PDB file of C-alpha atoms in Angstrom:
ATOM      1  CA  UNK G   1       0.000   0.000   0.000  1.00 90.00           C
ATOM      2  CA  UNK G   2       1.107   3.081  -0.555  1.00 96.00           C
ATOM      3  CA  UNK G   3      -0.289   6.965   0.053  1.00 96.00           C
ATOM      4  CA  UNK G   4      -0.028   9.767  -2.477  1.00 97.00           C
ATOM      5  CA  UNK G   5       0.080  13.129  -0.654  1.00 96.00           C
ATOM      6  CA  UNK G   6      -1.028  16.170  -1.948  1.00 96.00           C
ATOM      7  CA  UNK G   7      -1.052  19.618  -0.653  1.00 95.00           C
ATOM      8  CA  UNK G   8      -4.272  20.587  -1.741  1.00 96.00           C
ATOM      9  CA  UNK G   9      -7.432  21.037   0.126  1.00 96.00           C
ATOM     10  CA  UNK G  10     -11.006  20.300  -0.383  1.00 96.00           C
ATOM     11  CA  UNK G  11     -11.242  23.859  -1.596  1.00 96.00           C
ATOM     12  CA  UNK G  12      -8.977  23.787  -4.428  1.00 96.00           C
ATOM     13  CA  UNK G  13     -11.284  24.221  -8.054  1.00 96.00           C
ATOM     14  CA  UNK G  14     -13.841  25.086  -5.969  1.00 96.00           C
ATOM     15  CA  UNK G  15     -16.259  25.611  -9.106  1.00 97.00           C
ATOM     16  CA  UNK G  16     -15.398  22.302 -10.075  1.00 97.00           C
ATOM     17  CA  UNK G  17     -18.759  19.843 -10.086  1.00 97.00           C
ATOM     18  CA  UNK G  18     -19.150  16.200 -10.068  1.00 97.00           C
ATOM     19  CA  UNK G  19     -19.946  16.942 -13.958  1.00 97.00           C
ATOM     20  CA  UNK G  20     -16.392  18.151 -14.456  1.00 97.00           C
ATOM     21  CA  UNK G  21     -15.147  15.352 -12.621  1.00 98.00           C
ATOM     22  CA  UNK G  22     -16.743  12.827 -14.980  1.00 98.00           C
ATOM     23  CA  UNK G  23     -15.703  14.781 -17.671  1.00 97.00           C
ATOM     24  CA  UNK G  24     -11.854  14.313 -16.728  1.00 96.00           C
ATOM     25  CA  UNK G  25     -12.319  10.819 -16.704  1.00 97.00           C
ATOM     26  CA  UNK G  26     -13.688  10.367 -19.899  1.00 97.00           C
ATOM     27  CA  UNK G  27     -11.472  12.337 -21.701  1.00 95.00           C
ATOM     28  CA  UNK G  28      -8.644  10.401 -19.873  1.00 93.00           C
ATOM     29  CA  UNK G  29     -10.597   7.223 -21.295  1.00 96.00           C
ATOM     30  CA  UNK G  30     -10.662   8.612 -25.046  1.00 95.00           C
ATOM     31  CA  UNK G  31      -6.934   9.896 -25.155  1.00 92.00           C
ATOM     32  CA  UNK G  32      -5.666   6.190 -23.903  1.00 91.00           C
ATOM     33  CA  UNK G  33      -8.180   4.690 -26.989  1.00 94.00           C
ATOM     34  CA  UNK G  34      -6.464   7.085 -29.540  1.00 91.00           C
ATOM     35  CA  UNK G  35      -2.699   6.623 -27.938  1.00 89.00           C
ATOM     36  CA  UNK G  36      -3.114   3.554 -27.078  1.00 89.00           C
ATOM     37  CA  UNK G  37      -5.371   1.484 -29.323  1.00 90.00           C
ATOM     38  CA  UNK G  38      -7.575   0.357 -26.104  1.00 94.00           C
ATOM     39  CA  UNK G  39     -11.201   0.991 -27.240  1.00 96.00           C
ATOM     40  CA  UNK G  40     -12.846   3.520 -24.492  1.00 98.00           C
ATOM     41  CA  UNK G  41     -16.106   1.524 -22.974  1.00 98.00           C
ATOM     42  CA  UNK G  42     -18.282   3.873 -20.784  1.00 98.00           C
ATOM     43  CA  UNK G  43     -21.169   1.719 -19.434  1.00 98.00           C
ATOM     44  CA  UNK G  44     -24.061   2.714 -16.501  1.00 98.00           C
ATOM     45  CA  UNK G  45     -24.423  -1.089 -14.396  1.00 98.00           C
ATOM     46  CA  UNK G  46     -25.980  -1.090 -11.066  1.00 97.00           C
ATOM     47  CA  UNK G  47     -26.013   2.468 -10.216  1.00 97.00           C
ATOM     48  CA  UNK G  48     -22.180   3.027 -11.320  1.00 98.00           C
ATOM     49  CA  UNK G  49     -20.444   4.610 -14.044  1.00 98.00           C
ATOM     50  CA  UNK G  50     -17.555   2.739 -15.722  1.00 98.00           C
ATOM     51  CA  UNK G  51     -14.786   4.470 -17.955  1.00 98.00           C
ATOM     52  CA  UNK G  52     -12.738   1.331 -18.637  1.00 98.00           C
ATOM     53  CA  UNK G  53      -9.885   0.522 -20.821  1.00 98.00           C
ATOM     54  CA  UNK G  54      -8.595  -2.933 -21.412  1.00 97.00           C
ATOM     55  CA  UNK G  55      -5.113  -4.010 -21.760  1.00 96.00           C
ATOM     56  CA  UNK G  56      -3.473  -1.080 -20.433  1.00 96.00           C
ATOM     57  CA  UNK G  57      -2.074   0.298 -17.100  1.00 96.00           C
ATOM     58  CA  UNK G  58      -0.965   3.269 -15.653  1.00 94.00           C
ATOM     59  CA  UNK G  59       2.648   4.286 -14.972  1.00 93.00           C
ATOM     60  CA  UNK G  60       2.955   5.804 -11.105  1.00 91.00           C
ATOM     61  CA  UNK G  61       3.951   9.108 -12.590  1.00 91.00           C
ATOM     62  CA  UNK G  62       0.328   9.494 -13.408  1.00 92.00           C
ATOM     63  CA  UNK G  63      -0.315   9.986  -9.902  1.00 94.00           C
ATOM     64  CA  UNK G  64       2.174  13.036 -10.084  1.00 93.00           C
ATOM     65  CA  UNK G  65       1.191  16.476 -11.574  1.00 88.00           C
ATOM     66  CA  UNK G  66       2.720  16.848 -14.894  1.00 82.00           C
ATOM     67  CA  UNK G  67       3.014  13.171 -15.075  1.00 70.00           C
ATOM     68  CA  UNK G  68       1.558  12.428 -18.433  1.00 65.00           C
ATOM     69  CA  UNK G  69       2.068  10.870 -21.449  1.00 63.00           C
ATOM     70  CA  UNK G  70       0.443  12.814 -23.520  1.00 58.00           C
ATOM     71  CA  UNK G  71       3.190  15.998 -23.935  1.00 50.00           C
ATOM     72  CA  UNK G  72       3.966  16.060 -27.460  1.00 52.00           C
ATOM     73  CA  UNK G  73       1.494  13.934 -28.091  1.00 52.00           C
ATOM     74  CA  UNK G  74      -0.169  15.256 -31.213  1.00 55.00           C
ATOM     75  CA  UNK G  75      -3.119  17.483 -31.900  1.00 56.00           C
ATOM     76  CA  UNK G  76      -5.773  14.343 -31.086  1.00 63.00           C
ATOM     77  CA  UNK G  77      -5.376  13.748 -27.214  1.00 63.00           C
ATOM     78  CA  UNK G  78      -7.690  15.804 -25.369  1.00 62.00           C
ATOM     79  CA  UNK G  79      -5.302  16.385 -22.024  1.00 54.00           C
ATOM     80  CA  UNK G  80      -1.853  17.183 -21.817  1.00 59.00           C
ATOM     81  CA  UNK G  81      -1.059  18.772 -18.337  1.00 63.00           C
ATOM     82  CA  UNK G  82      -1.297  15.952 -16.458  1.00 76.00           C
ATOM     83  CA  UNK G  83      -3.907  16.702 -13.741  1.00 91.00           C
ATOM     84  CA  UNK G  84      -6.993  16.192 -14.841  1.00 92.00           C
ATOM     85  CA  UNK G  85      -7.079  12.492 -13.509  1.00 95.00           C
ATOM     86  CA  UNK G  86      -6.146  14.021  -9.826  1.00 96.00           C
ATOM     87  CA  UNK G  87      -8.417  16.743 -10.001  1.00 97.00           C
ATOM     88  CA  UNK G  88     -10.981  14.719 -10.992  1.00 98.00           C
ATOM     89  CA  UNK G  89     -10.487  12.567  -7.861  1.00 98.00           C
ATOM     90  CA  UNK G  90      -9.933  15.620  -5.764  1.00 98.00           C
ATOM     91  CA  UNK G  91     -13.810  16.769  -6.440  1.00 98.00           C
ATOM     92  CA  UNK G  92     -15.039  12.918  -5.963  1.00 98.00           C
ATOM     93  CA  UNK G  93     -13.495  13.315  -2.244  1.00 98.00           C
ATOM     94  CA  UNK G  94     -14.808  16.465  -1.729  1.00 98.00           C
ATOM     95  CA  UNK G  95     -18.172  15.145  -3.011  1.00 98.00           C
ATOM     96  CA  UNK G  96     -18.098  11.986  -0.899  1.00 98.00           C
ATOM     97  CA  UNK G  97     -18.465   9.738  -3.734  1.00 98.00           C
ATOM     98  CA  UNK G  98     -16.657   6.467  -2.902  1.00 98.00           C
ATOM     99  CA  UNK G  99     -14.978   6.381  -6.299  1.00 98.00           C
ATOM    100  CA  UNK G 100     -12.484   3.937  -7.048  1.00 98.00           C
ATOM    101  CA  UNK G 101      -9.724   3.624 -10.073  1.00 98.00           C
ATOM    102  CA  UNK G 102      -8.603  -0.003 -10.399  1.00 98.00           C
ATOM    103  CA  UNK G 103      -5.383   0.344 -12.606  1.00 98.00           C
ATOM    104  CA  UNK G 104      -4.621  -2.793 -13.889  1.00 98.00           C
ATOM    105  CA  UNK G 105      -3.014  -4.831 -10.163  1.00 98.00           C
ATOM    106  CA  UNK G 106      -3.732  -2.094  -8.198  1.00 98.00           C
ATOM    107  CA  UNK G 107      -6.982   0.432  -6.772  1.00 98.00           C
ATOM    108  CA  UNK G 108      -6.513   3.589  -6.260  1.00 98.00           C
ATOM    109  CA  UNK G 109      -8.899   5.518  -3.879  1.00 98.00           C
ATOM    110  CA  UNK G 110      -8.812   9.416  -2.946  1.00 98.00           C
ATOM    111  CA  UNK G 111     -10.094  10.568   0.419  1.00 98.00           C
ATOM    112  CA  UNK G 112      -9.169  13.792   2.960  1.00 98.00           C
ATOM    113  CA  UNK G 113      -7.167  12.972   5.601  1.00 98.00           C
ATOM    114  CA  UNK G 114      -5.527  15.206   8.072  1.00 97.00           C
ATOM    115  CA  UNK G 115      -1.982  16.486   8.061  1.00 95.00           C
ATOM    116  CA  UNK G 116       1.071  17.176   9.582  1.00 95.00           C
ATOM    117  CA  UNK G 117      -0.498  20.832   9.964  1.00 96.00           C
ATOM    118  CA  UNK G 118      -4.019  19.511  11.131  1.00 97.00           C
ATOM    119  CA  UNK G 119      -5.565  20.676   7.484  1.00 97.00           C
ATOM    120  CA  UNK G 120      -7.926  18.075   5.825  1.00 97.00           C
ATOM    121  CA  UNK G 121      -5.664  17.931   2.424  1.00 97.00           C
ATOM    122  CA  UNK G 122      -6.026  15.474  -0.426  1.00 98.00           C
ATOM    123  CA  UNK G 123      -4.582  11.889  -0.783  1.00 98.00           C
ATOM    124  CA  UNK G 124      -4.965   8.677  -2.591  1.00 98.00           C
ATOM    125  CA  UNK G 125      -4.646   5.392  -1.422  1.00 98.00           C
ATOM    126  CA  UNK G 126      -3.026   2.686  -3.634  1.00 98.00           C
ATOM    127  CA  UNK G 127      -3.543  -1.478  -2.704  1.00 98.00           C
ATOM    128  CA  UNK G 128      -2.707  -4.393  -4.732  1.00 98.00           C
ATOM    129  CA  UNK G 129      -5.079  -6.778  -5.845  1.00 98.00           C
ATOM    130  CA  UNK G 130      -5.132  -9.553  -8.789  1.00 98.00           C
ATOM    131  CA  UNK G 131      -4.264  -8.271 -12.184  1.00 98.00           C
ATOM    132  CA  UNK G 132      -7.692  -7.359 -14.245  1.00 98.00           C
ATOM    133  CA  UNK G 133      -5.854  -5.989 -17.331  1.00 97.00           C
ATOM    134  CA  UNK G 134      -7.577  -3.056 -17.342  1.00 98.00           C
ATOM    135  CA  UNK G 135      -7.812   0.667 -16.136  1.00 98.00           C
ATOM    136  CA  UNK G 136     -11.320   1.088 -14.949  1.00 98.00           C
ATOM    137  CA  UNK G 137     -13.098   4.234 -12.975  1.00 98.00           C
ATOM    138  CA  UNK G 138     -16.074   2.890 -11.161  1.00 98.00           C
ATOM    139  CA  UNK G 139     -18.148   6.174  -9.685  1.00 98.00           C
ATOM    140  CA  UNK G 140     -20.834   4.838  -7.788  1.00 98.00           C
ATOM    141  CA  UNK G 141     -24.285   7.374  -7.558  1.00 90.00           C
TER     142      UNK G 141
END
């Protein structure tokens, strides 16, 4: 397990909604389709949205502002700061919304958690679990 730690609280894109969230995720979805040749399925089951990729993975340096692959990466691709993903997860924390991102072996879940300076700031949580070959964002509501 391991915990990313961001110094950024609940407050940061404050005009941000959970539509702008989704948003980041999908684009995320359609630039790994058109980079990577991994069709982008968005599906509605059970009261959750998926954005799911198969055969693909994300590097850790995705979990890292400016970690992107997508710099220089031609006119097509939709991002190429490398935050959307985060900030995305940022307003599902600050929303509640138990979302989860299973990358490939791994899930990766953001939350608020106190810090060093007693300030709710932003984190996610990685854990290993069995290899499902996929990148997949499961936001539940």
């Amino acid at each position: 397990m391991a915990v990313y730690r961001y110094m950024a609280l609940a407050e940061y894109v404050h005009g941000w909604t959970l539509f702008d969230g989704i948003r980041e995720i999908i684009a995320n979805g359609l630039d790994a389709e058109a980079q990577r040749k991994s069709p982008c399925v968005i599906r509605f089951a059970q009261g959750t949205l998926y954005v799911e990729n198969q055969g693909v993975k994300m590097p850790p340096e995705a979990l890292y502002f400016g970690g992107t692959s997508k710099r220089g990466g031609g006119g097509g691709l939709i991002g190429q700061f490398g935050e959307g993903l985060k900030l995305a997860l940022l307003i599902f924390a600050r929303l509640q919304i138990p979302v989860r991102v299973v990358n490939d072996d791994e899930t990766w879940t953001p939350s608020f958690e106190k810090d060093a300076n007693d300030l709710s700031s932003f984190v996610i949580t990685t854990r290993s679990i069995k290899s499902r070959g996929m990148v997949s964002v499961e936001i539940p509501g």
